[in-house]
Coordinates of C-alpha atoms and ligand atoms in Angstrom, one line a residue:
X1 CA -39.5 -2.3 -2.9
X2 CA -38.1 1.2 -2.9
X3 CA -36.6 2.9 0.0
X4 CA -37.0 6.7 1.0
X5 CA -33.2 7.7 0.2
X6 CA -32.3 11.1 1.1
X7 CA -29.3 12.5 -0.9
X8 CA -27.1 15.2 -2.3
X9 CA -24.0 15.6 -4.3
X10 CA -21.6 18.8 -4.6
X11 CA -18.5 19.1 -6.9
X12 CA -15.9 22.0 -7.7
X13 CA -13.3 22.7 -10.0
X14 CA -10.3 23.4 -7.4
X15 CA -8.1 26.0 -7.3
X16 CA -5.6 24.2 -9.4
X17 CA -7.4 23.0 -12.3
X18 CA -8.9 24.3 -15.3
X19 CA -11.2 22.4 -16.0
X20 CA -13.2 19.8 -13.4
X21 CA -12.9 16.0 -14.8
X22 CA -14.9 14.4 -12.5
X23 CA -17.9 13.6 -13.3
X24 CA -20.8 11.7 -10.9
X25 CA -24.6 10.4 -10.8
X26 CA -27.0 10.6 -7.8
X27 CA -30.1 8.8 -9.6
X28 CA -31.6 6.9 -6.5
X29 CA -31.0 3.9 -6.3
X30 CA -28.1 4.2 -8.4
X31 CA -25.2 6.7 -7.3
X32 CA -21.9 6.7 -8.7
X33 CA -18.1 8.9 -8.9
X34 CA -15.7 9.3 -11.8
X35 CA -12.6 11.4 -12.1
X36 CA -11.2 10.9 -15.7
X37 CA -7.5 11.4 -16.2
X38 CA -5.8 12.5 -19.8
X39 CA -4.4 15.5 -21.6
X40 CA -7.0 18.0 -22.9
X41 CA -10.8 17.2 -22.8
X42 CA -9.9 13.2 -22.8
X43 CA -10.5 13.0 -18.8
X44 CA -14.2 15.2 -19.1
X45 CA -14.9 12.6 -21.9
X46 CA -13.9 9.6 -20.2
X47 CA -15.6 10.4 -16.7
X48 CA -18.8 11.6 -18.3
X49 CA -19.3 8.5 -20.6
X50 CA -18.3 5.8 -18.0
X51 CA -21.6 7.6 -15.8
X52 CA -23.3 7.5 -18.7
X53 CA -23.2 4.1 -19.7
X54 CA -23.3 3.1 -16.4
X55 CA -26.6 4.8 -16.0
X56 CA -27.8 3.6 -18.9
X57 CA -27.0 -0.2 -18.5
X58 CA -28.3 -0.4 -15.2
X59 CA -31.8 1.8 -15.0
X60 CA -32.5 1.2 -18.7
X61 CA -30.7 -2.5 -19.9
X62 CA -31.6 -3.9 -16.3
X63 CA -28.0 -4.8 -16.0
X64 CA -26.1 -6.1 -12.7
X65 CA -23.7 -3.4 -11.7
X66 CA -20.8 -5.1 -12.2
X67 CA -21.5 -5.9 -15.9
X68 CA -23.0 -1.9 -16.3
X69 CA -19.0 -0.9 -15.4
X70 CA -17.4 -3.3 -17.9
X71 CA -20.0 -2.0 -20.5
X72 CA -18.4 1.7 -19.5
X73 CA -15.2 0.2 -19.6
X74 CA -15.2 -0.7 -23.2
X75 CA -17.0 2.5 -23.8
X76 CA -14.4 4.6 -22.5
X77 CA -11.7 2.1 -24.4
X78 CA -13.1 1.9 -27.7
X79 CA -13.8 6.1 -28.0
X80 CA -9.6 6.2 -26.4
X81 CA -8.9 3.7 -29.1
X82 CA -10.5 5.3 -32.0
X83 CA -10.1 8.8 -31.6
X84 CA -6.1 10.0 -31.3
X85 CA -6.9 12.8 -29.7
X86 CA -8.3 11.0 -26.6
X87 CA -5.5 8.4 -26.6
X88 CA -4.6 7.4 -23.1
X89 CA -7.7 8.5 -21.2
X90 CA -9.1 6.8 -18.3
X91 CA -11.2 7.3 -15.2
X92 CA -12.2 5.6 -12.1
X93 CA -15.3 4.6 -11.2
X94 CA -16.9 4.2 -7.2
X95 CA -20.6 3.2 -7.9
X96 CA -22.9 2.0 -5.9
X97 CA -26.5 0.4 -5.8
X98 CA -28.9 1.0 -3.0
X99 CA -31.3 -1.4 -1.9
X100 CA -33.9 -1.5 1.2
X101 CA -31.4 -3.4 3.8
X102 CA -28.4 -3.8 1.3
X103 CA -25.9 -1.6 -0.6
X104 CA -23.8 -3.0 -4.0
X105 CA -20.4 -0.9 -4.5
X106 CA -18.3 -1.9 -7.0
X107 CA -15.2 0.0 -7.4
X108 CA -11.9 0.9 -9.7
X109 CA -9.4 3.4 -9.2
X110 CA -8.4 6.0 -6.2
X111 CA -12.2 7.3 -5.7
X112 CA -13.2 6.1 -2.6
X113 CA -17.0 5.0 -0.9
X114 CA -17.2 5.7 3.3
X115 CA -19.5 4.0 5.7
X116 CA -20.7 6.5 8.8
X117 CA -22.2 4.5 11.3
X118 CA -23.1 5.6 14.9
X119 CA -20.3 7.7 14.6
X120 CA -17.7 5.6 13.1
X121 CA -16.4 6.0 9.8
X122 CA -15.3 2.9 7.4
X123 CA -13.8 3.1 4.3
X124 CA -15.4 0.2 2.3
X125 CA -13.0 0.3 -1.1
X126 CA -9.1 0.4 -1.6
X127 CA -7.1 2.4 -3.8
X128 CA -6.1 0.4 -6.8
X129 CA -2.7 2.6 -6.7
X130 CA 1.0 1.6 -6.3
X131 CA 1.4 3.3 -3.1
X132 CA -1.9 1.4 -1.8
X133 CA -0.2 -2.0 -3.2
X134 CA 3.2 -1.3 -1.2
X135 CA 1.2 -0.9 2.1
X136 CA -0.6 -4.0 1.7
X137 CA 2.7 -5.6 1.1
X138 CA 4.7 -3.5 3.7
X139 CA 7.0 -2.0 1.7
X140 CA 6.0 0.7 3.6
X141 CA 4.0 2.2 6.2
X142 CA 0.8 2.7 5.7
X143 CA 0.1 5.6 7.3
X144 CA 2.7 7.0 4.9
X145 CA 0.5 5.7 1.7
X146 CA -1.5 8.8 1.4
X147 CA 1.9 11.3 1.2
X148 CA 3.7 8.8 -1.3
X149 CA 4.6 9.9 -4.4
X150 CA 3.0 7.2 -5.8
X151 CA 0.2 7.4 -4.4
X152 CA -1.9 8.7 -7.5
X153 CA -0.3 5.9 -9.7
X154 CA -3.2 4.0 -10.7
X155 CA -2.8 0.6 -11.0
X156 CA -6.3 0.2 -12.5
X157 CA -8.4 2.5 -14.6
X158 CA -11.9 2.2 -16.6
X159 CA -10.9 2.5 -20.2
X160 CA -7.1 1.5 -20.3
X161 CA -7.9 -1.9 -21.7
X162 CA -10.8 -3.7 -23.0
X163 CA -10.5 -5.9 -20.1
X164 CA -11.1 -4.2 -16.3
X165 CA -11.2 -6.3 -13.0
X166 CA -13.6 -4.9 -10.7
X167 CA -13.6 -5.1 -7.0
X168 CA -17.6 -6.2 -6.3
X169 CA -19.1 -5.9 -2.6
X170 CA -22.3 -6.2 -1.0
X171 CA -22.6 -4.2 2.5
X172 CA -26.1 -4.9 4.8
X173 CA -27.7 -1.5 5.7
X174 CA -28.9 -0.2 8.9
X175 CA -31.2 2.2 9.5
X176 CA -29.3 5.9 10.0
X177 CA -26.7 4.9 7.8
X178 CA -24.9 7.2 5.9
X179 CA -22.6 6.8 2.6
X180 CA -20.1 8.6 1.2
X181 CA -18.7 8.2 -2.6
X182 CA -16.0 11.1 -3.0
X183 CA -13.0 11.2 -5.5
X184 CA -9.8 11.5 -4.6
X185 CA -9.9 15.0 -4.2
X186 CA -11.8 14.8 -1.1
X187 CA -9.4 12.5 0.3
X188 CA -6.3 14.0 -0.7
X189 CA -7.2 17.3 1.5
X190 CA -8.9 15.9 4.4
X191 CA -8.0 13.0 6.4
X192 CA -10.7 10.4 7.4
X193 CA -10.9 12.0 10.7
X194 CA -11.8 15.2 9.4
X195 CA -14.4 13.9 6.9
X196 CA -16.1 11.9 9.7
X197 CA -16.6 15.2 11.8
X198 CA -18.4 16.8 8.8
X199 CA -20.3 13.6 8.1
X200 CA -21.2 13.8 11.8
X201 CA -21.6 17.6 12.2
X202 CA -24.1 18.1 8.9
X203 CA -27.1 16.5 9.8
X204 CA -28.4 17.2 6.0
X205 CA -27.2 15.0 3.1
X206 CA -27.3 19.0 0.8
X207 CA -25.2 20.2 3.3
X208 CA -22.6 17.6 4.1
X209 CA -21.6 17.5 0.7
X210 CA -21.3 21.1 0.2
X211 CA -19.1 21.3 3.4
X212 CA -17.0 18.3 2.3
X213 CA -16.5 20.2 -1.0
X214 CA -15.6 23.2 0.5
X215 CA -13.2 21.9 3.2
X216 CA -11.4 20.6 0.1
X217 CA -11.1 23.1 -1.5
X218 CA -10.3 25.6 1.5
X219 CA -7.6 22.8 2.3
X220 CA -5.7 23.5 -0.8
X221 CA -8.0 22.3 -3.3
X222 CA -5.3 20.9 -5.7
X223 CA -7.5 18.6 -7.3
X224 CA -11.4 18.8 -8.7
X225 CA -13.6 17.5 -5.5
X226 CA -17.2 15.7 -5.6
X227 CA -18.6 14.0 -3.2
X228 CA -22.1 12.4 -3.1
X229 CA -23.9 11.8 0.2
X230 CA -26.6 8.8 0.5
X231 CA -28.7 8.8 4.1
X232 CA -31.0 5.7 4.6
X233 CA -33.6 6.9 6.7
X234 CA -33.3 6.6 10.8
X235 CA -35.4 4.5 13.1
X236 CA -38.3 2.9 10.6
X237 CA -36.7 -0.9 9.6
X238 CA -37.8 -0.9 5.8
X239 CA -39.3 -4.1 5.3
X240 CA -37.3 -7.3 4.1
X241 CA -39.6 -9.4 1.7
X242 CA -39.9 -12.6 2.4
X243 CA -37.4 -12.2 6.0
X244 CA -39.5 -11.1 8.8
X245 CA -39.3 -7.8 10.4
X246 CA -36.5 -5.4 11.5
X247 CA -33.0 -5.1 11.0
X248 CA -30.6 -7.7 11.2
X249 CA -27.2 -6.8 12.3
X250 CA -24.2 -7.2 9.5
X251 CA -22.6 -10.3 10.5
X252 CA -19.0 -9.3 11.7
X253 CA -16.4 -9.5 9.3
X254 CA -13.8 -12.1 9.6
X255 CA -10.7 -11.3 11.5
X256 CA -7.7 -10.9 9.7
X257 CA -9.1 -10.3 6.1
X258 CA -9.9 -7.4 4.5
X259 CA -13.3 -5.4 3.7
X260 CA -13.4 -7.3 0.8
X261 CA -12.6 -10.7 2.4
X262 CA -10.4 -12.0 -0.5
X263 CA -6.7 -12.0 -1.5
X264 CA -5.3 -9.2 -3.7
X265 CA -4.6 -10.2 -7.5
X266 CA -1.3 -10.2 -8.7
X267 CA 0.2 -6.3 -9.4
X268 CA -0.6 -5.0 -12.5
X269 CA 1.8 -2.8 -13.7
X270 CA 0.9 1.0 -13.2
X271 CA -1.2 1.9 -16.0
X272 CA -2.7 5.8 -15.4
X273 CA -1.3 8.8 -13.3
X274 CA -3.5 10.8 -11.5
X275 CA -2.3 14.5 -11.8
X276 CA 0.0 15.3 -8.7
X277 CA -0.6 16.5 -6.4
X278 CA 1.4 20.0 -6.2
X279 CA 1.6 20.6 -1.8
X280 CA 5.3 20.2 -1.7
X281 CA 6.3 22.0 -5.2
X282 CA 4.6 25.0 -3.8
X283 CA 6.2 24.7 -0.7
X284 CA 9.6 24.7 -2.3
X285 CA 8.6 27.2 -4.6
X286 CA 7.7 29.8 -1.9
X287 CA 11.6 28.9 -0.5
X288 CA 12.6 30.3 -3.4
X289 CA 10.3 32.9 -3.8
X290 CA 11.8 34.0 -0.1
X291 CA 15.1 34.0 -1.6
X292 CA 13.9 36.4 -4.4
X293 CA 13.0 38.6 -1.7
X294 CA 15.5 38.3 0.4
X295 CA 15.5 35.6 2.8
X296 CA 18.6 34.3 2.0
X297 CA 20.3 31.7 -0.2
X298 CA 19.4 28.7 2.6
X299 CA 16.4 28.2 1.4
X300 CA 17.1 27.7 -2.5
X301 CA 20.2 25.6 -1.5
X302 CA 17.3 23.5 0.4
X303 CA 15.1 23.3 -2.0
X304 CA 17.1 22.5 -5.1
X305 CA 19.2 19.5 -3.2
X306 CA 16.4 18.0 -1.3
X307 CA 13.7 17.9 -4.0
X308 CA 14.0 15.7 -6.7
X309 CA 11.4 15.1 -10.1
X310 CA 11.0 13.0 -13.4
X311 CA 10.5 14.9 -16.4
X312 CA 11.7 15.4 -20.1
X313 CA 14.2 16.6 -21.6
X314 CA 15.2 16.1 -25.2
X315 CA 12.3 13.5 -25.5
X316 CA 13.8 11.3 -22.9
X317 CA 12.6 10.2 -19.7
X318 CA 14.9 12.2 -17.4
X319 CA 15.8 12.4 -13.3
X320 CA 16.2 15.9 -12.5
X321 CA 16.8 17.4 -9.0
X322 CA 15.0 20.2 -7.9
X323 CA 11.3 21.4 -9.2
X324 CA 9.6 21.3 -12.0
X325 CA 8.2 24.5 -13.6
X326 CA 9.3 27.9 -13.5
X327 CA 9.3 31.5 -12.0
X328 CA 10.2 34.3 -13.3
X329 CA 12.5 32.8 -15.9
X330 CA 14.1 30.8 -14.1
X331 CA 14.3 27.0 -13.8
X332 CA 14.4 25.3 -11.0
X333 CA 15.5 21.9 -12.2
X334 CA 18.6 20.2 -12.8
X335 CA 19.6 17.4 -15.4
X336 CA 20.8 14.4 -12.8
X337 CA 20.3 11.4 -15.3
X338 CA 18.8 11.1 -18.5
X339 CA 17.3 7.6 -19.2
X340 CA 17.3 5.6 -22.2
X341 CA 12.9 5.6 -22.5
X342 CA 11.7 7.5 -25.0
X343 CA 8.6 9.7 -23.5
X344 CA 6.8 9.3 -27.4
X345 CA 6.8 5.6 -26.4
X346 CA 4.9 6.1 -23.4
X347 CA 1.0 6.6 -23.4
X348 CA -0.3 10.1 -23.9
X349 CA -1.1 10.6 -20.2
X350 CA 1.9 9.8 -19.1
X351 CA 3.9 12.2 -21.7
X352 CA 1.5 14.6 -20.2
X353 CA 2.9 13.7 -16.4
X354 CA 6.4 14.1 -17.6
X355 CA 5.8 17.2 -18.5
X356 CA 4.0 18.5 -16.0
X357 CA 7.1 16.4 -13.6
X358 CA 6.7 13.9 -11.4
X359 CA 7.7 15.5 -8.0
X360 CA 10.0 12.7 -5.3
X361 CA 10.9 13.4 -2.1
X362 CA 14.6 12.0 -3.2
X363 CA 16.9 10.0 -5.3
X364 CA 15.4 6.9 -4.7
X365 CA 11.6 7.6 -5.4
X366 CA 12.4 9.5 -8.3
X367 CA 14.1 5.9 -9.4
X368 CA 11.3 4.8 -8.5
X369 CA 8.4 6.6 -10.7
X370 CA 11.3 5.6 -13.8
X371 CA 11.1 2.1 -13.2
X372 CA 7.6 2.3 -13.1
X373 CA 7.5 4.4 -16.2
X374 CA 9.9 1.8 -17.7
X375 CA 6.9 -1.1 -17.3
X376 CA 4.6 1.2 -19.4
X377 CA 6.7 1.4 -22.7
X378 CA 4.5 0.4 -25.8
X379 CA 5.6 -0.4 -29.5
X380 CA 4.3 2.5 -31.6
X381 CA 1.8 2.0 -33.4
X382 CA -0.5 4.3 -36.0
X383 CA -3.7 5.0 -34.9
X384 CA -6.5 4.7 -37.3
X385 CA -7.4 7.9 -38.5
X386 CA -10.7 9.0 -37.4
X387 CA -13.6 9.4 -40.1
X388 CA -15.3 12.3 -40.0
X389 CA -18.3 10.7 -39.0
X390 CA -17.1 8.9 -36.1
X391 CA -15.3 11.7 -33.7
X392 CA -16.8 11.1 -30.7
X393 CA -18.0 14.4 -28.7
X394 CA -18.3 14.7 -25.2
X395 CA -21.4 13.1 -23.8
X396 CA -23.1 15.2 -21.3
X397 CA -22.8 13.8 -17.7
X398 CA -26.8 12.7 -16.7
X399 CA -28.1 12.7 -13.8
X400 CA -27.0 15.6 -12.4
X401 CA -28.9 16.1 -8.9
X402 CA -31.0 19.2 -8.6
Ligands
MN501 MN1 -8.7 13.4 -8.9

């Protein structure tokens, strides 16, 4: 039986991007996020062919969702393994199956799916990031997870391996409720609270995601945005074969466990960084700008002893304090330790990272992202060169909603 969805989806490049690697599908019932992570076109390639397999495994194989994301899994994998040039890419994947009085959502990475309900807003997935993982663990607070520096170290990514665990849920649907799938661009600009009032405020689905979008961006927009909005119609129960009439209400979740009522697995090492994102390096970089005109020699002394980053220099993993990057000529970084990891042993996206720089808020976070990066080394080994025949060019995302 089918169910009168309304829905929209909205996506924008950012201001600090050039090029938007998120991808997404809104093909009722099946809606879905990606945002694809590696140097060059690899992320646009990897976000766009997860969707695509995924829409192709489950409205055309007949596939269970669960198996449709493995299948994009080992698409991604195999086109990263066979092809140098996309070496390294990944993406994350927030899909999710609607049904009349149920919704599937299965779930890798740092994109995120949201629950509005009279009012309140639930967030049904977890990150699958470091900083998510030391939360859970209390290492730290977690109200501090969303501003950690790792918090866009992905701890699991579509295409890394040929192997992916993915977190599976079913949530029962009630009439007037809305869902959100969004990637982390959303929800690295806008705190819950300020999504729920525009999930509240925009009565249409077109809209809501539009605002969302544009809030982002507005808010900074480091990062590509999308976000796909999914209403269930108010009032009318739709009809439950074979279970009576109206709605049930969900059962209550169990106290004490989590949304998806099991332990965590065991850490997996940090495979994939999300691009950082860039709120304090600006911040430190108008300090210094200030001093150019001016303002003093404060604010450079600040910003140069209380800013710290992981880089490269030489080819080596190196701990630098200040910022990366550069204005006007000058660098703002210096050498504090150079490690004994090789950045050609680490995976493409990660060389990319380095030198972009990892940005720390001190000595011992920028430790930190190195011990991290330490867990990531990999024996070199020669790719297969590509045959002509078999370069793999970017799929076009489907499904794009009108
Ligand atoms: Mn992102």
């Amino acid at each position: 039986m089918t169910v009168a969805l309304r829905h929209a989806a909205a996506t924008d490049i950012g201001l600090a991007r050039r090029t938007n690697e998120d991808a997404f599908l809104a093909e009722p019932p099946l809606f879905a996020v990606a945002d694809g992570m590696g140097g060059h076109s690899a992320g646009d390639v990897a976000s766009a062919t997860a969707v695509e397999v995924l829409a192709r495994e489950v409205k055309d194989a007949g596939e269970a969702l669960a198996a449709a994301v493995k299948a994009a899994n080992e698409a991604v994998h195999r086109q990263a393994s066979s092809d140098p040039g996309l070496s390294g890419m990944g993406t994350t994947m927030t899909a999710m199956l609607a049904g009349p009085t149920s919704a599937q959502i299965v779930h890798v990475g740092d994109s995120r799916a949201y629950l509005l309900r009279e009012g309140r807003l639930e967030r049904l997935t977890r990150d699958h990031t470091v900083a998510d993982r030391l939360a859970r663990e209390g290492k730290i607070p977690a109200e501090d997870a969303d501003r950690h520096p790792q918090r866009s170290i992905l701890e699991r990514a579509l295409g890394v391996s040929p192997e992916v665990n993915v977190d599976v849920e079913v949530i029962d649907i009630r009439p007037d409720d809305r869902l959100l799938l969004c990637t982390d661009g959303l929800t690295s600009m806008l705190t819950d609270e300020e999504i729920r009032e525009i999930l509240e405020a925009e009565d249409v689905p077109e809209r809501a995601s539009k605002r969302l979008v544009e809030e982002a961006v507005r808010a900074g927009g480091n990062d590509n945005v999308t976000a796909v909005v999914v209403d269930y119609p108010a009032g009318e129960a739709p009809g439950i074969e074979g279970a009576g009439t109206g709605m049930a209400p969900a059962p209550p979740r169990p106290a004490g466990s989590d949304f998806w009522g099991r332990s965590a697995p065991a850490p997996a090492p940090p495979i994939l960084s999300a691009p950082p994102r860039t709120g304090r390096r600006w911040l430190v970089m108008l300090a210094i700008v200030l001093v150019v005109l001016g303002a003093g020699a404060f604010a450079a002394r600040w910003a140069l002893s209380n800013s710290w980053y992981v880089g490269e220099n030489d080819g080596m993993v190196t701990v630098f304090r200040g910022v990366p990057g550069s204005f006007a000529g000058i660098r703002f970084g210096t050498v504090e330790r150079v490690t004994d990891i090789r950045t050609d042993s680490l995976p493409a996206v990660y060389q990319r990272r380095l030198e972009e720089g990892m940005t720390a808020s001190d000595r011992d976070q920028a430790e930190g992202i190195v011990r991290d990066i330490r867990e990531l080394r990999v024996a070199p080994s020669p790719f297969p060169s590509p045959s002509p025949g078999t370069s793999p060019s970017p799929a076009p995302v489907p499904g794009l909603s009108p």
